[in-house]
PDB file of N, CA and C in Angstrom:
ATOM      1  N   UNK B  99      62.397 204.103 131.655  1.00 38.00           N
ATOM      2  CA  UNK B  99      62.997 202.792 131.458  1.00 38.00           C
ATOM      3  C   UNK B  99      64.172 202.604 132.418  1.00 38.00           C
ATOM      4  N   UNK B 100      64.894 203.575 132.637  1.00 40.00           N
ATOM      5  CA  UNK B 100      66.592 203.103 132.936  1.00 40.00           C
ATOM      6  C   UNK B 100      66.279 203.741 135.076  1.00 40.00           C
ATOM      7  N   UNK B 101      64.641 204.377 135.395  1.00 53.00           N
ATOM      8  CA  UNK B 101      63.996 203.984 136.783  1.00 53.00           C
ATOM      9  C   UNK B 101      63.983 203.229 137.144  1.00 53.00           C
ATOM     10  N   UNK B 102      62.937 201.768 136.091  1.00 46.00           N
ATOM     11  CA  UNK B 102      62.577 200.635 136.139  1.00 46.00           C
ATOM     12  C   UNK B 102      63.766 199.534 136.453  1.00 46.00           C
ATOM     13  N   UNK B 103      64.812 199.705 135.525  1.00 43.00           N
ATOM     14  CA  UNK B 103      65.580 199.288 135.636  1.00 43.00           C
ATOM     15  C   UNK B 103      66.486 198.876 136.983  1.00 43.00           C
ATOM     16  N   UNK B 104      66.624 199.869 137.635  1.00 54.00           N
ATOM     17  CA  UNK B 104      67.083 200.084 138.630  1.00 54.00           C
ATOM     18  C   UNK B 104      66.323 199.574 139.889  1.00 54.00           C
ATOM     19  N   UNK B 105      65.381 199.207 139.810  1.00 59.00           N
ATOM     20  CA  UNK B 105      64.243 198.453 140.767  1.00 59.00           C
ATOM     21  C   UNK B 105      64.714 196.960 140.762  1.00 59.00           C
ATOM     22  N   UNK B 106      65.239 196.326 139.934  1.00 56.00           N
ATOM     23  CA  UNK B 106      64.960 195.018 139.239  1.00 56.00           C
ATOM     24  C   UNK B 106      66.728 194.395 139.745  1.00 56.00           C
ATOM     25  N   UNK B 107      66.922 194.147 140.708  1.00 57.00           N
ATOM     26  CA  UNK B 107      68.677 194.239 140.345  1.00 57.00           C
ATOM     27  C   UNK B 107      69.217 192.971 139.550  1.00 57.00           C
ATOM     28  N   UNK B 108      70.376 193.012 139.095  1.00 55.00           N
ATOM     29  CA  UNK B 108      70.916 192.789 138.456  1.00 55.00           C
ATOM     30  C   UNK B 108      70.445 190.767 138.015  1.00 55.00           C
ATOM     31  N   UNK B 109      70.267 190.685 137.147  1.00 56.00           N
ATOM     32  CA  UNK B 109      69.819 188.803 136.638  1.00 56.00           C
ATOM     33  C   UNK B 109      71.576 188.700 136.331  1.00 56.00           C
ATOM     34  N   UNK B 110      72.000 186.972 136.956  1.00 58.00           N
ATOM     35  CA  UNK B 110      73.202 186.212 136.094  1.00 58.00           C
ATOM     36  C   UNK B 110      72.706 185.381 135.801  1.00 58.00           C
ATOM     37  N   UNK B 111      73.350 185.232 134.210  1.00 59.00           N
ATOM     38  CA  UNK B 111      72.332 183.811 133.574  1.00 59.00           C
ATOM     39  C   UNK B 111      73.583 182.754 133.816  1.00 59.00           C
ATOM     40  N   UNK B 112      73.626 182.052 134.109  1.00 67.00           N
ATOM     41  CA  UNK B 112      74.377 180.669 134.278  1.00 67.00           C
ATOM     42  C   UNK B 112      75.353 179.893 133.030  1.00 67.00           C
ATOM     43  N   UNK B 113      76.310 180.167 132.815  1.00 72.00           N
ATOM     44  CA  UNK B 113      76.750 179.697 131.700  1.00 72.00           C
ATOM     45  C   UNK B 113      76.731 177.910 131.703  1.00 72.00           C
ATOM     46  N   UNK B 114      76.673 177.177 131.139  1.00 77.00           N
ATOM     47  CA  UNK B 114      76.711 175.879 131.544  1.00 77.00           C
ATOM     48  C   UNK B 114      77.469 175.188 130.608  1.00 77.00           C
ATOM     49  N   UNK B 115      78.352 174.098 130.891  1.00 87.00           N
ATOM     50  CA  UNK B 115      79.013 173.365 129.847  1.00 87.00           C
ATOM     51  C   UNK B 115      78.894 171.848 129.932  1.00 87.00           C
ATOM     52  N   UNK B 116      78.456 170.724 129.249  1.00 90.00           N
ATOM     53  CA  UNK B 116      78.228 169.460 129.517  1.00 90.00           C
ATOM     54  C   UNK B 116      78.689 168.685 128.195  1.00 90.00           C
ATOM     55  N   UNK B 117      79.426 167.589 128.798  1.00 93.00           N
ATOM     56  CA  UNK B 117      80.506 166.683 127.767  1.00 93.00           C
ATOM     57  C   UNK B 117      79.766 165.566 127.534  1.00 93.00           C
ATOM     58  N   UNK B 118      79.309 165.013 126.846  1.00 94.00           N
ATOM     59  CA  UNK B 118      78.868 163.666 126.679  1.00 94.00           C
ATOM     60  C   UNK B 118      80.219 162.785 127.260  1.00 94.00           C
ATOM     61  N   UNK B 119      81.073 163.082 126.530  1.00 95.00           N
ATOM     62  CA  UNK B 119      81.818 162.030 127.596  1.00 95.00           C
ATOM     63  C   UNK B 119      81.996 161.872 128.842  1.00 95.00           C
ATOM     64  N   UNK B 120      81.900 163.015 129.532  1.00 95.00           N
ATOM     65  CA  UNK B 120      81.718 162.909 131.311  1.00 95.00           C
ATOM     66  C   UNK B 120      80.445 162.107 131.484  1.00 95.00           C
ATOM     67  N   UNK B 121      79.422 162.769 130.936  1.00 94.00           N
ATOM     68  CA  UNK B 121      78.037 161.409 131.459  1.00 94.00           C
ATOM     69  C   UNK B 121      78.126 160.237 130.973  1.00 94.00           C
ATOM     70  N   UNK B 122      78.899 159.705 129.635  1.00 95.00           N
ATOM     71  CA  UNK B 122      79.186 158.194 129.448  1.00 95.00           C
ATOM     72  C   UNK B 122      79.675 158.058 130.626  1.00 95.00           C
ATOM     73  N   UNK B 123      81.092 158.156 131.231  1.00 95.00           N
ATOM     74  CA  UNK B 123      81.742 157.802 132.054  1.00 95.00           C
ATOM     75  C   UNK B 123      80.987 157.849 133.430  1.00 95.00           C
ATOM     76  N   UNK B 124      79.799 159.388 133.887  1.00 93.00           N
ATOM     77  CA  UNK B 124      78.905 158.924 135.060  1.00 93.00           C
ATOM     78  C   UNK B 124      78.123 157.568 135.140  1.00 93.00           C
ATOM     79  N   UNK B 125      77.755 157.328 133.710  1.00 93.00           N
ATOM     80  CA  UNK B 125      76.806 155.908 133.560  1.00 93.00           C
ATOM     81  C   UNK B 125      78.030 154.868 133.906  1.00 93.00           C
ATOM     82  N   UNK B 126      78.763 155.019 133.333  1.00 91.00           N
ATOM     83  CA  UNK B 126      79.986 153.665 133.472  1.00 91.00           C
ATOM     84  C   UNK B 126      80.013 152.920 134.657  1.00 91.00           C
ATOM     85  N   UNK B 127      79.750 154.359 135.639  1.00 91.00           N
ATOM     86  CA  UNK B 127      80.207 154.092 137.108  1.00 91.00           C
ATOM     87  C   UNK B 127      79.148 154.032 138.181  1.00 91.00           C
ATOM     88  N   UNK B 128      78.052 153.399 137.037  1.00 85.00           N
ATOM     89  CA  UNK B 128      76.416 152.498 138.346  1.00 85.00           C
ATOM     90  C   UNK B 128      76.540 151.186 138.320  1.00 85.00           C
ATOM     91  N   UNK B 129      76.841 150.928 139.355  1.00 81.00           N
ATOM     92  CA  UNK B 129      77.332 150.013 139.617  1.00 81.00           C
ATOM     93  C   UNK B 129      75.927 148.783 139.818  1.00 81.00           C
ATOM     94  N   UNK B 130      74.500 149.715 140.139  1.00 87.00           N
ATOM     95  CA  UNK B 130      73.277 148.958 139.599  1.00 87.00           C
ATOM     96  C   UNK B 130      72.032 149.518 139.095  1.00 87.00           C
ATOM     97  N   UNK B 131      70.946 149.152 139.014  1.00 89.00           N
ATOM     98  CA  UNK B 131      70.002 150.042 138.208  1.00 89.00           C
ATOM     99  C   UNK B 131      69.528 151.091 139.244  1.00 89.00           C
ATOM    100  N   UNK B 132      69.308 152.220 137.456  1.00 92.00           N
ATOM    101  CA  UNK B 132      69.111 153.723 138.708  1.00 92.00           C
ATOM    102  C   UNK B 132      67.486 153.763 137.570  1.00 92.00           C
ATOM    103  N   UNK B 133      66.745 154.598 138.292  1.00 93.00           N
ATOM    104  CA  UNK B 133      65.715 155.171 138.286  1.00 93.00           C
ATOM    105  C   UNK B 133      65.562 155.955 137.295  1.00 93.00           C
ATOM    106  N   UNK B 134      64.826 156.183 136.062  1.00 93.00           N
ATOM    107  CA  UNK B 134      65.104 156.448 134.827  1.00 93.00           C
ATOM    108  C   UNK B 134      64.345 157.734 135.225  1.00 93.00           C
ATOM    109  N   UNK B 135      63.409 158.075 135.984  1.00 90.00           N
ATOM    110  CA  UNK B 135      62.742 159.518 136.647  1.00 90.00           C
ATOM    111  C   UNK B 135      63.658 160.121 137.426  1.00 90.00           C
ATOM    112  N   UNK B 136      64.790 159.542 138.010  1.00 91.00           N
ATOM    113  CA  UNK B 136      65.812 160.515 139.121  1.00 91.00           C
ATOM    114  C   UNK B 136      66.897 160.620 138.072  1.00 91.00           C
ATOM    115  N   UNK B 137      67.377 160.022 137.295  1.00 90.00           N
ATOM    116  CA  UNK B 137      68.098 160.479 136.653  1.00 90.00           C
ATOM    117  C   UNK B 137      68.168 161.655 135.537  1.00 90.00           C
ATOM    118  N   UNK B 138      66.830 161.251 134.873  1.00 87.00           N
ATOM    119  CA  UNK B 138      66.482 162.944 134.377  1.00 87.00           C
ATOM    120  C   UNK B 138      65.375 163.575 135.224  1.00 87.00           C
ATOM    121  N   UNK B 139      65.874 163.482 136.656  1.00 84.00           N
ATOM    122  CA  UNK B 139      64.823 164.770 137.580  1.00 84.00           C
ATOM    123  C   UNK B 139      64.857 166.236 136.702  1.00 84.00           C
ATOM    124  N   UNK B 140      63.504 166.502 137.444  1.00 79.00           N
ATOM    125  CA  UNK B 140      63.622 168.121 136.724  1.00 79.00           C
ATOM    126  C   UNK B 140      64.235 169.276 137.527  1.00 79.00           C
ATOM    127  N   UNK B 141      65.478 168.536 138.129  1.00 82.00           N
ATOM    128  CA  UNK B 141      66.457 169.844 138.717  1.00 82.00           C
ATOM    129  C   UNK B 141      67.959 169.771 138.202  1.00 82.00           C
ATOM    130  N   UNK B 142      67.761 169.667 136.573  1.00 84.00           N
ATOM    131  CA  UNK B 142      69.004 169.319 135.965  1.00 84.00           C
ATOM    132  C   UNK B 142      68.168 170.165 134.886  1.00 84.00           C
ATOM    133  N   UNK B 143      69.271 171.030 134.594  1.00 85.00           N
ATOM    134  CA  UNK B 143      69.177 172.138 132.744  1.00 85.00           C
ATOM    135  C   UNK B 143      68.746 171.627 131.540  1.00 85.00           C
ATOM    136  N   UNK B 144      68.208 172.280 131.059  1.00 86.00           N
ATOM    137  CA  UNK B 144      67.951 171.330 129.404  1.00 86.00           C
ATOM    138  C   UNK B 144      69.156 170.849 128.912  1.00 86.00           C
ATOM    139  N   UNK B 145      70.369 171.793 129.217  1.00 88.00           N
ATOM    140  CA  UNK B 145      71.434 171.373 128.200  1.00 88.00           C
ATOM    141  C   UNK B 145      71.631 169.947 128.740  1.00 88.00           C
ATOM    142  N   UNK B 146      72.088 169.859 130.299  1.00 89.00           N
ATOM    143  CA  UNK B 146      72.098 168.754 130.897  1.00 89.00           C
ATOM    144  C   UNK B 146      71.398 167.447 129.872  1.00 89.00           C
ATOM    145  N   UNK B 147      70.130 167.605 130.353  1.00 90.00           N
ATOM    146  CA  UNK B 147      69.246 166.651 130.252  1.00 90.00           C
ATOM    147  C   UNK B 147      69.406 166.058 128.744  1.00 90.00           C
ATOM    148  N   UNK B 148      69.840 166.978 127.816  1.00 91.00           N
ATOM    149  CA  UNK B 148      69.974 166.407 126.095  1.00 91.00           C
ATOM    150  C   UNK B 148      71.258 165.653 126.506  1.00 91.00           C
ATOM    151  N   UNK B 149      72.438 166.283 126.627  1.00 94.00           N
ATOM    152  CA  UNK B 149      73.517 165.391 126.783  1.00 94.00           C
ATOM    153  C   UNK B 149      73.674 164.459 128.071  1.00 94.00           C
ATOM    154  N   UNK B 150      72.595 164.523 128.963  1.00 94.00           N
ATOM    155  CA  UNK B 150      72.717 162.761 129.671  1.00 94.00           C
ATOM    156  C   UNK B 150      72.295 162.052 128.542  1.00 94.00           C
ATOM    157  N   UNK B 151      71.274 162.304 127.892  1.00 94.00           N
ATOM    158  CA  UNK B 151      70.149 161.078 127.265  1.00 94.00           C
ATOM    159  C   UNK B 151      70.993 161.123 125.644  1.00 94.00           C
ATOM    160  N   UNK B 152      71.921 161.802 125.675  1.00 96.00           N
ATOM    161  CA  UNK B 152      72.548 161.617 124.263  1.00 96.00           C
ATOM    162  C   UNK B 152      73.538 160.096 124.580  1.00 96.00           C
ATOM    163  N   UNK B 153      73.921 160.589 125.734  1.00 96.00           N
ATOM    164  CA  UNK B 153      75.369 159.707 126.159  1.00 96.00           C
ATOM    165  C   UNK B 153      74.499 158.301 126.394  1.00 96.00           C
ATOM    166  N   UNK B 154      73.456 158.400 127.232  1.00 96.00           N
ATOM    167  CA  UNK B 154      72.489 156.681 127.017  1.00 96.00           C
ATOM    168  C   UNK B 154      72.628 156.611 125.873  1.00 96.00           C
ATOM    169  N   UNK B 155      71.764 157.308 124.993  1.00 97.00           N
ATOM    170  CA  UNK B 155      71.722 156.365 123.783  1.00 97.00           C
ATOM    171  C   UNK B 155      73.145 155.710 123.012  1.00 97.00           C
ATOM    172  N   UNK B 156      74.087 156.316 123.364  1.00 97.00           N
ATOM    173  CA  UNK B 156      75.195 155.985 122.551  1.00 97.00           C
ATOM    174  C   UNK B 156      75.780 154.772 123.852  1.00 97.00           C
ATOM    175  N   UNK B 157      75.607 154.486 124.767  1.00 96.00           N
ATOM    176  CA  UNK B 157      76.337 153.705 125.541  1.00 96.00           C
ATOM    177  C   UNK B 157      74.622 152.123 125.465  1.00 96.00           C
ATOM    178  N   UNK B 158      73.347 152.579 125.174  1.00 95.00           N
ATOM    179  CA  UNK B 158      72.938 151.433 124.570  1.00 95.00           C
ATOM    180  C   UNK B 158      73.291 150.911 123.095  1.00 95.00           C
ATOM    181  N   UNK B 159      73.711 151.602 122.289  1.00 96.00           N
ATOM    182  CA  UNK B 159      74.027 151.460 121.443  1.00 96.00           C
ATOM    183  C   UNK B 159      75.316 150.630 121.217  1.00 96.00           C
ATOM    184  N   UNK B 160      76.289 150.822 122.293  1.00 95.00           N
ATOM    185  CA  UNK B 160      77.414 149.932 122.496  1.00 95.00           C
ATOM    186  C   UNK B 160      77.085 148.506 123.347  1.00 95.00           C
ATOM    187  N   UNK B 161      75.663 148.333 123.415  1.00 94.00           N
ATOM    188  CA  UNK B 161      75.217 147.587 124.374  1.00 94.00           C
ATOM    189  C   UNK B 161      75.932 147.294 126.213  1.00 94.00           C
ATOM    190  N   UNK B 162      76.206 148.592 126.531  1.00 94.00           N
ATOM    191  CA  UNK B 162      76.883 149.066 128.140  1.00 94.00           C
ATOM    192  C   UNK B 162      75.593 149.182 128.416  1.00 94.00           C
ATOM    193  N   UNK B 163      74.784 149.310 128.321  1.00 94.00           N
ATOM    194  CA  UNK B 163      72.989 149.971 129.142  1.00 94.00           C
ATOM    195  C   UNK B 163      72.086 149.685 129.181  1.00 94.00           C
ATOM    196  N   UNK B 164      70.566 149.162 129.267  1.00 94.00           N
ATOM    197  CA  UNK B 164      69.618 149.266 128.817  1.00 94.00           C
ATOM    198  C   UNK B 164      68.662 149.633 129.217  1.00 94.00           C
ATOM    199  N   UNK B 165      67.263 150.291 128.635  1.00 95.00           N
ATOM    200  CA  UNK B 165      66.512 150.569 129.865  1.00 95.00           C
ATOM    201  C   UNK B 165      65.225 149.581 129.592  1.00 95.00           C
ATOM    202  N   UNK B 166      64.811 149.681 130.982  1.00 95.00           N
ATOM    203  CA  UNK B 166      63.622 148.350 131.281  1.00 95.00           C
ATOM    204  C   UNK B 166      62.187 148.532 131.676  1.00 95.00           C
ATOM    205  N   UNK B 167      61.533 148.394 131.754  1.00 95.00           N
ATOM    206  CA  UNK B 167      60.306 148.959 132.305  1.00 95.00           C
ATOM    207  C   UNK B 167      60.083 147.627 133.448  1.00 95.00           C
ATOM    208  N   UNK B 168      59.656 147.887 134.695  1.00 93.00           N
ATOM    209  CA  UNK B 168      59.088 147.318 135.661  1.00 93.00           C
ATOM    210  C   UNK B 168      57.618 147.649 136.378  1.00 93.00           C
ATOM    211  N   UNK B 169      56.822 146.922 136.018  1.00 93.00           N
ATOM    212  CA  UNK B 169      55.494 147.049 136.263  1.00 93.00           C
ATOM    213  C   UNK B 169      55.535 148.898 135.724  1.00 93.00           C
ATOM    214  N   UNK B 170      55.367 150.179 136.522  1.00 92.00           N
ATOM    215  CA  UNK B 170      54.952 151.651 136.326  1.00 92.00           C
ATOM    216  C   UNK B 170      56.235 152.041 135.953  1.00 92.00           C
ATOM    217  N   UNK B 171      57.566 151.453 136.693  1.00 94.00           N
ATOM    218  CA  UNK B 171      58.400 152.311 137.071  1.00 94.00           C
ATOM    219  C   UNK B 171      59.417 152.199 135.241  1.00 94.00           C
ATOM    220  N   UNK B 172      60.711 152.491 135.324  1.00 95.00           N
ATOM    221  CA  UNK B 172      61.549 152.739 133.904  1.00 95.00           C
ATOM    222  C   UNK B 172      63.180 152.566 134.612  1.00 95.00           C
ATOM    223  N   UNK B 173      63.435 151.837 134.219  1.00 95.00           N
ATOM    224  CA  UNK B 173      65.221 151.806 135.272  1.00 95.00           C
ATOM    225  C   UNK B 173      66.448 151.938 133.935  1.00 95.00           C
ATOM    226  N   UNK B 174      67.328 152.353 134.327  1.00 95.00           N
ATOM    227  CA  UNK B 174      68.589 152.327 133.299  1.00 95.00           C
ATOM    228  C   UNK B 174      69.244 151.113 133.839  1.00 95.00           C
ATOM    229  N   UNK B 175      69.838 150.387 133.338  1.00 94.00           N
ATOM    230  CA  UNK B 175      70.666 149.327 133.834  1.00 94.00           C
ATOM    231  C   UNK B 175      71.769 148.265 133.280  1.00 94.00           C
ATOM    232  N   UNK B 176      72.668 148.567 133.716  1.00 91.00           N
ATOM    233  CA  UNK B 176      74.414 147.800 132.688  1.00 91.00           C
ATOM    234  C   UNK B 176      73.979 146.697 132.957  1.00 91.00           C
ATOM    235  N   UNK B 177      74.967 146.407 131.602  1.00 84.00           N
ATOM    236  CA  UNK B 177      74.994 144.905 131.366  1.00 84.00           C
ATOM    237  C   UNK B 177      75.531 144.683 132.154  1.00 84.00           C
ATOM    238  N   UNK B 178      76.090 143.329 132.474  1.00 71.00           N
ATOM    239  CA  UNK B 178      76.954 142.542 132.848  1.00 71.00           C
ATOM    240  C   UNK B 178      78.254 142.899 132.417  1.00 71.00           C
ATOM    241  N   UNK B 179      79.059 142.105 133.085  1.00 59.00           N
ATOM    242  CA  UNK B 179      80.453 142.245 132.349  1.00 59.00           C
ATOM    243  C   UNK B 179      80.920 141.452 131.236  1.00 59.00           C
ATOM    244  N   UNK B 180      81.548 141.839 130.449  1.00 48.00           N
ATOM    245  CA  UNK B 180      81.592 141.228 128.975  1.00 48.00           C
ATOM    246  C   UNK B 180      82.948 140.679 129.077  1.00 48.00           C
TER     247      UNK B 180
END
């Protein structure tokens, strides 16, 4: 076992930390509609990806967001100004 071991060098697992309030505030600051597939691309962490789509739902919920469907595509997109 502790041969094998030694073949294999060393794994770091990535600690990761993500605020819902930092991604409210990333959404705050689109200034127009983004791409509802690039925004949760699949080169962002699970943890990521729960707390972007936590922070949408709570910023549609304040009605700041909505998302739309266009013909195939899916866009996120602010309201207007209130």
């Amino acid at each position: 076992v502790l041969a094998r071991s030694n073949q294999n060098p060393a794994q770091v697992i990535k600690d990761e930390e993500w605020h819902i309030t930092d991604k409210i505030e990333w959404f705050r600051n689109l200034n127009a509609k983004s791409s509802f597939a690039e925004t949760f691309s699949e080169n962002k962490s699970r943890k990521e990806l729960i707390v972007l789509f936590l922070a949408l739902l709570e910023l549609m919920k304040l009605q700041e967001l909505r998302v739309v469907r266009e013909n195939e595509n899916i866009y996120i997109i602010p309201y207007g100004p209130r």
